[in-house]
CSV table of C-alpha atoms in Angstrom, one decimal:
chain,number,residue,atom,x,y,z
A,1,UNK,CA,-6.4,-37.9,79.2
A,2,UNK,CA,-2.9,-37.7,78.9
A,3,UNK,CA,-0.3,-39.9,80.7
A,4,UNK,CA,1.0,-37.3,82.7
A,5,UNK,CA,-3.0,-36.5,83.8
A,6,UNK,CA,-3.5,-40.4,84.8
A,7,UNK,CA,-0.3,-40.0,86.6
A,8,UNK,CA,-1.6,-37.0,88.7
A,9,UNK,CA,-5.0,-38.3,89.1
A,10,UNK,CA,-2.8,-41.8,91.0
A,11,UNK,CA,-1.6,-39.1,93.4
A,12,UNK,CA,2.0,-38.3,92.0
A,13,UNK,CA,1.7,-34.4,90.8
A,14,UNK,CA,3.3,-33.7,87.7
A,15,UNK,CA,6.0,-30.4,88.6
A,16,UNK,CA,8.3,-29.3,85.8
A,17,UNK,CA,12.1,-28.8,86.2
A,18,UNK,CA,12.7,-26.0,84.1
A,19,UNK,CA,12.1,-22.2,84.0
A,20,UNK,CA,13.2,-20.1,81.1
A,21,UNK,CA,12.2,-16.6,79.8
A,22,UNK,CA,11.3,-17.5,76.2
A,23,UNK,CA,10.0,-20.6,77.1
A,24,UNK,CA,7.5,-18.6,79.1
A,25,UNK,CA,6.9,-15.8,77.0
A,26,UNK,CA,5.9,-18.5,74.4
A,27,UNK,CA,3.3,-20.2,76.6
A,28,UNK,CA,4.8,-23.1,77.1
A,29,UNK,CA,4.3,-23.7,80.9
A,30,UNK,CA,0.4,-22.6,79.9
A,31,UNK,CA,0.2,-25.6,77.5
A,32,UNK,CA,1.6,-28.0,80.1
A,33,UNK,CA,-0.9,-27.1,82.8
A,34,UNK,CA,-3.4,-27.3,80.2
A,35,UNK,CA,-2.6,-30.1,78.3
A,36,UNK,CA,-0.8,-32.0,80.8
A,37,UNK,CA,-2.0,-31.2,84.2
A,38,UNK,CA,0.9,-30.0,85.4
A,39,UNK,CA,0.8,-27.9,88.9
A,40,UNK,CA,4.0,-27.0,90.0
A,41,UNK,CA,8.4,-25.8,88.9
A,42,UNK,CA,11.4,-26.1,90.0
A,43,UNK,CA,14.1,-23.9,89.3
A,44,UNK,CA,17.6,-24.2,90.5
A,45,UNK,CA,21.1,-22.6,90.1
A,46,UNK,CA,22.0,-24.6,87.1
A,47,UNK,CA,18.5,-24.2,85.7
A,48,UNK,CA,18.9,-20.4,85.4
A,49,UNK,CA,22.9,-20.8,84.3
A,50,UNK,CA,21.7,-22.0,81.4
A,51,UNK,CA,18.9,-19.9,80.9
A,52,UNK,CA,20.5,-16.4,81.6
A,53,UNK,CA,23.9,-17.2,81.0
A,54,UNK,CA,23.4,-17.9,77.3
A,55,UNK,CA,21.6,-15.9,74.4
A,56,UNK,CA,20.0,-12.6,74.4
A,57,UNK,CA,16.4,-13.4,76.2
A,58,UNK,CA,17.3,-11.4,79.0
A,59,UNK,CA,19.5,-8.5,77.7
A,60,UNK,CA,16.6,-6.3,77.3
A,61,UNK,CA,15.0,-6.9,80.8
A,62,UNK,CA,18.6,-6.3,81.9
A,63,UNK,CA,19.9,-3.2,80.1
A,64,UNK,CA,16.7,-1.5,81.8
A,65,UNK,CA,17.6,-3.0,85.2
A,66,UNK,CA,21.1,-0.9,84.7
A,67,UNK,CA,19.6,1.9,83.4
A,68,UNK,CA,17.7,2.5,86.5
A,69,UNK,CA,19.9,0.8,89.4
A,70,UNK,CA,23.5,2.2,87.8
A,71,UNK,CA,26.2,0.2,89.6
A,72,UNK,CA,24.3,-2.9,91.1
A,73,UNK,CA,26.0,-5.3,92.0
A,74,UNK,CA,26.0,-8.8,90.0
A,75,UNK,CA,24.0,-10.4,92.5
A,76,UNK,CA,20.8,-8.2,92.4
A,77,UNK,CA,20.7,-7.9,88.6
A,78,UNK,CA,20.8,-11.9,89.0
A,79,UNK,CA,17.8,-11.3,91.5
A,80,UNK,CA,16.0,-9.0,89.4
A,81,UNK,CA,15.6,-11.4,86.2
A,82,UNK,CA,15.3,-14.3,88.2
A,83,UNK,CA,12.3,-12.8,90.5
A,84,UNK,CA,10.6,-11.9,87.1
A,85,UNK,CA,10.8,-15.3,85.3
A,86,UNK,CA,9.5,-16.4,89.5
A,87,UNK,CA,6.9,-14.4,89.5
A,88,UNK,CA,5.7,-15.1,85.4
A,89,UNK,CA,5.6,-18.7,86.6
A,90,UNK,CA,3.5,-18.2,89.7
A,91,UNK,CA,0.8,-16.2,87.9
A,92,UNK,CA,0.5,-18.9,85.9
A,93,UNK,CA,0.1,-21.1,88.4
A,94,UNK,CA,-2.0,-19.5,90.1
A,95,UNK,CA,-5.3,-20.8,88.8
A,96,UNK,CA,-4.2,-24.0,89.8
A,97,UNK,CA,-3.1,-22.8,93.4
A,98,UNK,CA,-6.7,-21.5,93.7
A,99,UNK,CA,-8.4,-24.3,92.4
A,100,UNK,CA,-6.7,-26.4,94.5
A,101,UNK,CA,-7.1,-24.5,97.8
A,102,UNK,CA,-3.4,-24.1,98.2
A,103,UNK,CA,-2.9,-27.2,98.5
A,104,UNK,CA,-0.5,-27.0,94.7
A,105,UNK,CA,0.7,-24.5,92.0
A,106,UNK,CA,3.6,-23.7,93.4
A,107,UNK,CA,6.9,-22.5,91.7
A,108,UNK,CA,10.4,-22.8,93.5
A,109,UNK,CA,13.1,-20.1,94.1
A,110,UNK,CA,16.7,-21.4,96.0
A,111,UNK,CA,18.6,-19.5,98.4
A,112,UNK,CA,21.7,-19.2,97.4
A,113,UNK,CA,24.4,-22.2,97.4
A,114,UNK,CA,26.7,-19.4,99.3
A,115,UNK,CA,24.9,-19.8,102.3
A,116,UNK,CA,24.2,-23.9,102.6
A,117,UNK,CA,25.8,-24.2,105.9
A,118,UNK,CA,24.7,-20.9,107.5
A,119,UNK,CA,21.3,-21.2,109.1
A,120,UNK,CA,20.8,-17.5,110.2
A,121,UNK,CA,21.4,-16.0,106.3
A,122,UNK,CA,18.8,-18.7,104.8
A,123,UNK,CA,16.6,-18.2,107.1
A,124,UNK,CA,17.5,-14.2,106.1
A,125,UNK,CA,17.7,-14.8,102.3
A,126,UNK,CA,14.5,-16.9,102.4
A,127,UNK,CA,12.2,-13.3,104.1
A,128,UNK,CA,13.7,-11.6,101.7
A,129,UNK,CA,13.0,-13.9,98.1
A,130,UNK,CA,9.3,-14.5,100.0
A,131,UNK,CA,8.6,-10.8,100.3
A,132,UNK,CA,10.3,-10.0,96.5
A,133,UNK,CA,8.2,-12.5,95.0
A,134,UNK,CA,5.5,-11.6,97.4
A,135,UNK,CA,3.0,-14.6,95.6
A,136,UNK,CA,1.2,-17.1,97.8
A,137,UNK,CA,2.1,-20.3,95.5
A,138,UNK,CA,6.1,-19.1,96.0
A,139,UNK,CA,8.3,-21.8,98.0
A,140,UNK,CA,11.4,-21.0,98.7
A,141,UNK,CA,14.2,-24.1,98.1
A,142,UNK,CA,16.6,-24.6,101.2
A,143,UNK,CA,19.0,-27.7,101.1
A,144,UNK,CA,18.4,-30.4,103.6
A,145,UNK,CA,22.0,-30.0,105.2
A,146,UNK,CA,22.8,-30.0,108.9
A,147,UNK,CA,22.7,-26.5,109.1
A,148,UNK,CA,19.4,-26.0,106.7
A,149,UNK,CA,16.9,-28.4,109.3
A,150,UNK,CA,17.0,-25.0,111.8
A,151,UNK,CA,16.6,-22.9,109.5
A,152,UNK,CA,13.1,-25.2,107.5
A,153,UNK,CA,11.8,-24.9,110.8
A,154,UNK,CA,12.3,-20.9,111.7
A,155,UNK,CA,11.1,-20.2,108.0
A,156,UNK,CA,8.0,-22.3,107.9
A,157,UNK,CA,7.3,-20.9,111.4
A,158,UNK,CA,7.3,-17.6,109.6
A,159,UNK,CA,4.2,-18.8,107.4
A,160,UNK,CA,7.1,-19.4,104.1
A,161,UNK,CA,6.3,-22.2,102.1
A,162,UNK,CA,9.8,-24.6,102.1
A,163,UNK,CA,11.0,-26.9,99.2
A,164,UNK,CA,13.5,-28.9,101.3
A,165,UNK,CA,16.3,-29.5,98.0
A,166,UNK,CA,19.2,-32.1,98.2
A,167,UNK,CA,17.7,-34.7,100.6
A,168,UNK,CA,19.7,-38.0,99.6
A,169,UNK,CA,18.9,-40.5,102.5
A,170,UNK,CA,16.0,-41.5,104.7
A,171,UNK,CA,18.0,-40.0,107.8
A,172,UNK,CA,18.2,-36.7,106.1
A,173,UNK,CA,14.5,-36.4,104.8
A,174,UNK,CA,13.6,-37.5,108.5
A,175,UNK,CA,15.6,-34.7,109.8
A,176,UNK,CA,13.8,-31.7,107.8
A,177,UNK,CA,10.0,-33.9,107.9
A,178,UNK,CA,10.3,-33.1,112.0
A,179,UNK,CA,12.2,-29.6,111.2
A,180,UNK,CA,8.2,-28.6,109.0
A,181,UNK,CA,6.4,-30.0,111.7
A,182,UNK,CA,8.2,-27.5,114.3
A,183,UNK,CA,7.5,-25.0,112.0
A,184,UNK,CA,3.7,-25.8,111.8
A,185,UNK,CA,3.9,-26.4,115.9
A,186,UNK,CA,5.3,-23.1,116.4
A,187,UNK,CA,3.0,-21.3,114.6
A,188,UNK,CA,0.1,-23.1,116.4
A,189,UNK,CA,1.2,-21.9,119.8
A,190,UNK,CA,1.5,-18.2,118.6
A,191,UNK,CA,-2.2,-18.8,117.3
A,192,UNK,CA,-1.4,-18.2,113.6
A,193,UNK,CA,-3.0,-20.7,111.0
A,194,UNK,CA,-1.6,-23.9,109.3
A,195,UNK,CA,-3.9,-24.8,106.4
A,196,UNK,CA,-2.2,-22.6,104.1
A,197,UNK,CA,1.8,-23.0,104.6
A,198,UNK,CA,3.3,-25.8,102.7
A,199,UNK,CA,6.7,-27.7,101.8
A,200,UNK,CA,7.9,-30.4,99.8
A,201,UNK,CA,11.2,-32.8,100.4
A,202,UNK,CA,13.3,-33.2,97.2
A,203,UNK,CA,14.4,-36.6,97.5
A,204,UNK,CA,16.9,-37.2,94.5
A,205,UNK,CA,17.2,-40.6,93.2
A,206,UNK,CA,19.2,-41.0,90.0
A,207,UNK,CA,22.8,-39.8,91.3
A,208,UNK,CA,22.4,-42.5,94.1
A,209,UNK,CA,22.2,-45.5,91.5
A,210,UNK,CA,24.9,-43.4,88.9
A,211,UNK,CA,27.0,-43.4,92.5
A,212,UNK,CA,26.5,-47.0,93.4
A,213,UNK,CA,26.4,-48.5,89.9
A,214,UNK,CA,30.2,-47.1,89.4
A,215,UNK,CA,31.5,-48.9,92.0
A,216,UNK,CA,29.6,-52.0,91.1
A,217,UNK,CA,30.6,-51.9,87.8
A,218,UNK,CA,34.3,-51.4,88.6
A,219,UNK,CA,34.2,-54.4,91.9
A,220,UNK,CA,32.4,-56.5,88.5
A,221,UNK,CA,35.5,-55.7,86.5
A,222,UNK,CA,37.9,-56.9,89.1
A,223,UNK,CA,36.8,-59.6,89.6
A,224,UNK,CA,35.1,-59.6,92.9
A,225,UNK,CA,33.6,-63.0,94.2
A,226,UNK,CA,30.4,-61.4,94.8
A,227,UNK,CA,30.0,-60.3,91.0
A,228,UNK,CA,26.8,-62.0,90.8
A,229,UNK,CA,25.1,-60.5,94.0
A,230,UNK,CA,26.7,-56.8,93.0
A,231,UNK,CA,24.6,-56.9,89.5
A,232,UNK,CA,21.6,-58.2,91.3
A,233,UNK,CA,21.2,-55.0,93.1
A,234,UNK,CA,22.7,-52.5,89.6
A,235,UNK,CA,19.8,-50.1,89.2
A,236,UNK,CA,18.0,-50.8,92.4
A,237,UNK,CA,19.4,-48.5,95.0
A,238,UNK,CA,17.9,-45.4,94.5
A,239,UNK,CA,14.4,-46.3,93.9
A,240,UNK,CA,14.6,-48.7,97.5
A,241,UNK,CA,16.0,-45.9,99.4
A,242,UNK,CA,12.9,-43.7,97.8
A,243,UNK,CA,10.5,-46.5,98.9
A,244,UNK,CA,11.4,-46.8,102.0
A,245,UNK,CA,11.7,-43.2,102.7
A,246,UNK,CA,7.7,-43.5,101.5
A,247,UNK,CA,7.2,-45.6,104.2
A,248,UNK,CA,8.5,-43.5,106.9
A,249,UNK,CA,6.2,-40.9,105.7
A,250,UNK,CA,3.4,-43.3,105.7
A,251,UNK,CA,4.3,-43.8,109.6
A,252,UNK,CA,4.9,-40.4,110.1
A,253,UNK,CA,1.4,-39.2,109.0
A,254,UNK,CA,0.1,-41.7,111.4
A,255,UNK,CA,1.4,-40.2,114.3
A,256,UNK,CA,-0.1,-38.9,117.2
A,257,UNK,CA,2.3,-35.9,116.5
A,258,UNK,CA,1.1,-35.2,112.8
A,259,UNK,CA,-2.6,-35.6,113.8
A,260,UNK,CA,-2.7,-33.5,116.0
A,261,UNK,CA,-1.3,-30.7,113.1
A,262,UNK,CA,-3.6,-32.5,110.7
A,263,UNK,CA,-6.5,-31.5,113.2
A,264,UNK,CA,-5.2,-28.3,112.6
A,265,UNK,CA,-5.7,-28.1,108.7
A,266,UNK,CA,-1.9,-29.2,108.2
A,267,UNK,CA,-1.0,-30.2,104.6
A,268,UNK,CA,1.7,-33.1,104.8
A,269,UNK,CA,5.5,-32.5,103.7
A,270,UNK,CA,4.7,-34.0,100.4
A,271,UNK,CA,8.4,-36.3,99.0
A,272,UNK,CA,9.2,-35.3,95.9
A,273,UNK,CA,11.1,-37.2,93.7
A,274,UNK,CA,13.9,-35.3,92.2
A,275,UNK,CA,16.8,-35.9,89.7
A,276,UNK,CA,14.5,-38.2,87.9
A,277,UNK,CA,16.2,-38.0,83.9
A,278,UNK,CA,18.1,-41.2,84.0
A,279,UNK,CA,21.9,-41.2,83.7
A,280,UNK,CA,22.5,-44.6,82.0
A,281,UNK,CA,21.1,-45.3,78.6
A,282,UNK,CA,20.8,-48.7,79.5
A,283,UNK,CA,18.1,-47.8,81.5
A,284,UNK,CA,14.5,-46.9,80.4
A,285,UNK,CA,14.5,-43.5,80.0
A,286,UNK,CA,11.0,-43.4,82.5
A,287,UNK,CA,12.5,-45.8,85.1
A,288,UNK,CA,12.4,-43.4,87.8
A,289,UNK,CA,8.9,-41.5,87.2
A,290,UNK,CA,7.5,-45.3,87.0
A,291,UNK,CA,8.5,-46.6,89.8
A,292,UNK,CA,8.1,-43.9,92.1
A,293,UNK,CA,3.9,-43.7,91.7
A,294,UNK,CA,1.8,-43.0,94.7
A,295,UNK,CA,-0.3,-40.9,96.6
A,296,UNK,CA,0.6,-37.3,98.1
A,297,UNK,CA,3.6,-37.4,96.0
A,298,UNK,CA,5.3,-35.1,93.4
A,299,UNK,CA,7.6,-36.2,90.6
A,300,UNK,CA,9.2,-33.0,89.2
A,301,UNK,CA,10.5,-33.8,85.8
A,302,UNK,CA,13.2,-32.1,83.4
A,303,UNK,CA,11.8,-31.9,79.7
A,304,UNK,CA,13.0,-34.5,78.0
A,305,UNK,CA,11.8,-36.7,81.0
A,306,UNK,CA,8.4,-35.2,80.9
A,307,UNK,CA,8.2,-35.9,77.2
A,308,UNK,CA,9.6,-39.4,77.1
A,309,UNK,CA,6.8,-40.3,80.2
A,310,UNK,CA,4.3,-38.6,78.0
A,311,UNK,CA,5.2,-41.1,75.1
A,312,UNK,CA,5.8,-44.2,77.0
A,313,UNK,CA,5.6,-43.9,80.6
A,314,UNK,CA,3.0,-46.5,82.1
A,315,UNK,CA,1.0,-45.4,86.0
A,316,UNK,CA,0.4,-48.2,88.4
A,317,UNK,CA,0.7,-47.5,91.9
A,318,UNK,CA,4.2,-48.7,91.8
A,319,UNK,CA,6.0,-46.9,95.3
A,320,UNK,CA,3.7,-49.5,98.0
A,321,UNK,CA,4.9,-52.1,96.1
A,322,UNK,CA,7.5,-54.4,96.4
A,323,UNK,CA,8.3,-53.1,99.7
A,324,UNK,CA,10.4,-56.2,101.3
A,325,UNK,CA,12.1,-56.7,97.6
A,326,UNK,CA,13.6,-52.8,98.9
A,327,UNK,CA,14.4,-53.5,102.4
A,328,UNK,CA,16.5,-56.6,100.8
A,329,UNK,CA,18.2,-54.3,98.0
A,330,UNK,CA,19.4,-51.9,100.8
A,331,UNK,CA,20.1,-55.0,102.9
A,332,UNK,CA,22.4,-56.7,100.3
A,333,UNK,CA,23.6,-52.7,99.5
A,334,UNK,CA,25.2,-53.1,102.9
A,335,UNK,CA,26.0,-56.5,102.9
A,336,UNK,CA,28.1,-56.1,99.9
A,337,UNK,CA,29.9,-53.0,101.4
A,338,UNK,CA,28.5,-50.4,99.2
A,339,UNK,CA,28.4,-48.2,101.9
A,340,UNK,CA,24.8,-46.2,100.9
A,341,UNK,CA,25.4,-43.6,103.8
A,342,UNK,CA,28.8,-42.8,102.4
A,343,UNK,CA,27.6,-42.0,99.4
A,344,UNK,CA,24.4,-40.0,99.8
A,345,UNK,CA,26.3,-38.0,102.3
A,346,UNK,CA,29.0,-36.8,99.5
A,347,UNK,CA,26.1,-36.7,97.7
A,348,UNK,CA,24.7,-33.7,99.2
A,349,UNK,CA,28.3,-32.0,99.8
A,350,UNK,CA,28.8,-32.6,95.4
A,351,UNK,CA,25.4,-31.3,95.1
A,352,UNK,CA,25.4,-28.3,97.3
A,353,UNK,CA,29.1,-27.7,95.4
A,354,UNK,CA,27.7,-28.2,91.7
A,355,UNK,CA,25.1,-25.3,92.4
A,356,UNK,CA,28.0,-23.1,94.0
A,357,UNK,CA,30.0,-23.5,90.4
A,358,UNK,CA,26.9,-22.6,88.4
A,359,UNK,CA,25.8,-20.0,90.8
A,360,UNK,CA,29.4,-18.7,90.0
A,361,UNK,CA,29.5,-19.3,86.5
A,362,UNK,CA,25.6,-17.4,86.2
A,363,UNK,CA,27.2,-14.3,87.9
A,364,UNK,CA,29.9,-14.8,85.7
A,365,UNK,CA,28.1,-14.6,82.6
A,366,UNK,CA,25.9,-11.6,84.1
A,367,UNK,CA,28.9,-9.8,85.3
A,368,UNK,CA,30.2,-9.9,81.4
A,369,UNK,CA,27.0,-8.0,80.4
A,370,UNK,CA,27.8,-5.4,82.9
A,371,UNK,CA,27.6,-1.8,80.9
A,372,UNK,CA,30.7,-0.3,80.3
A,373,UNK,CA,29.7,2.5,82.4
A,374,UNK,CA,29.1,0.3,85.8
């Protein structure tokens, strides 16, 4: 077995952060779930930037587009290509989904970053990329903002599989964890069936340490008397805050709330560990797939990160442990002043902003191939 198998068979599933036409087309994601396991993608703004927005994969795919819709607007030739590569991904995928009794093989599709803090057009958008797609292993990604908990719950209600994205602190991921289980509770009162609609929460982890290590390193360089307790704690954050975040899932599932959905055939809001390529080369480059090892989890992985775990990564059930080593991490993390609330909330407002300038710069690029005629 691979490593990336023995990781999935410890409970963490193996989802790949990456979608791209040729890397499709060339059977790549078919070797991974073959070779690797792997059951699930993620695909985000700056994902596709990259893909569409550079190179000729898609010019063919689009020229037809044009020559049959003349005059659409940037957006739904964005839609088009995207939708194909979506539903490429899910067919693939969809062995697993059956094999698996829905309960994985699932491939991710954002609303747009336009519309983070309007709950009525996501819950809009999200109908509309669920019935385009129209594939039963589709989830649709909605940040975990303010305005996005209303609109998890309304769209899970409406039997839409949710990828909760952007989720930065244990408030946050609390917030949209009760906003699925409305949705489930909903659709139990109207009679409609639970077993089958599923969501994931995106917990990111390695801006949070790139975050907090900045501002240790620069109270380090000035000299600040509590040098020594600030790199103690350089590295640490993120993968606490995940743990602990683990543990309120843990209590969550234990409810007398979530049983009574379990009763039902509920699947639990699985956390998924997100932004998992490290950011400081001083760090193993596996750091936050190793650490973050447990059951009813998912660790979705950008390439490089999914090969270097492959290589070198090491599975122990590594998320129960050490649990009171992270409550005193986040305890010194406030004791210090590092103000962790601070930053995962301008966390979410850099991230919901970073996918607005690649959703821009994706129409951009897609505008620019525009026929000469439109």
């Amino acid at each position: 077995m691979s490593t990336l198998k023995d990781m999935s068979a410890a409970g963490c599933a193996v989802w790949l952060d990456f979608v791209d036409r040729k890397f499709l087309e060339a059977g790549g994601l078919d070797a991974l779930v073959a070779e690797d396991g792997l059951t699930g993608v993620t695909s985000n703004p700056s994902i596709f930037e990259k893909a569409m927005g550079h190179g000729d994969a898609y010019d063919g795919t689009l020229a037809a587009f044009d020559k049959e819709n003349p005059g659409a607007a940037t957006i739904d030739r964005y839609e088009h290509l995207a939708i194909q590569d979506i539903k490429a991904a899910a067919e693939t995928l969809r062995p697993v989904y059956d094999r698996l009794d829905a309960k994985d093989g699932y491939v991710s599709l954002e609303v747009s970053p336009y519309i983070a803090d309007d709950t009525d057009a996501t819950i809009a958008e999200a109908e509309e990329l669920w019935h385009a797609v129209d594939r039963p292993n589709l989830m649709i990604k909605i940040p975990g903002t303010p305005a996005g908990a209303p609109a998890i719950a309304a769209t899970i209600a409406k039997g839409i599989n949710v990828n909760v994205t952007l989720l930065f602190s244990q408030e946050s991921y609390a917030r949209v964890a009760e906003a699925y289980a409305m949705g489930l509770e909903e659709r139990v009162k109207k009679g409609e069936p639970i077993d089958r609609t599923a969501s994931v929460a995106s917990f990111f982890v390695s801006r949070i340490d790139s975050s907090i290590d900045k501002a240790i390193d620069q109270r380090v360089k000035d000299g600040d008397p509590e040098a020594e307790a600030l790199k103690a704690i350089r590295g640490k954050v993120a993968i606490a805050n995940a743990k602990l975040a683990y543990q309120w899932y843990l209590d969550f599932i234990k409810s007398d709330r979530w049983q009574a959905l379990a009763a039902k055939g509920a699947q639990p809001q699985r956390l998924l560990w997100a932004s998992t390529g490290t950011k400081d080369p001083a760090y193993p480059d596996t750091l936050y797939v190793d650490t973050l090892i447990g059951p009813d989890t998912v660790n979705t992985m950008p390439p490089k990160t999914m090969d270097a775990f492959r290589e070198r990564g090491t599975v122990a059930n590594t998320l129960t442990a050490d649990v009171d080593e992270a409550r005193h991490v986040l305890a010194e993390a406030e004791r210090l002043g590092l103000d962790l609330n601070g930053v995962t909330g301008r966390l979410v407002e850099e991230g919901v902003a970073s996918f607005t300038t690649a959703f821009d710069d994706l129409l951009g690029a897609i505008a620019k191939k525009q026929p000469a005629e439109a």
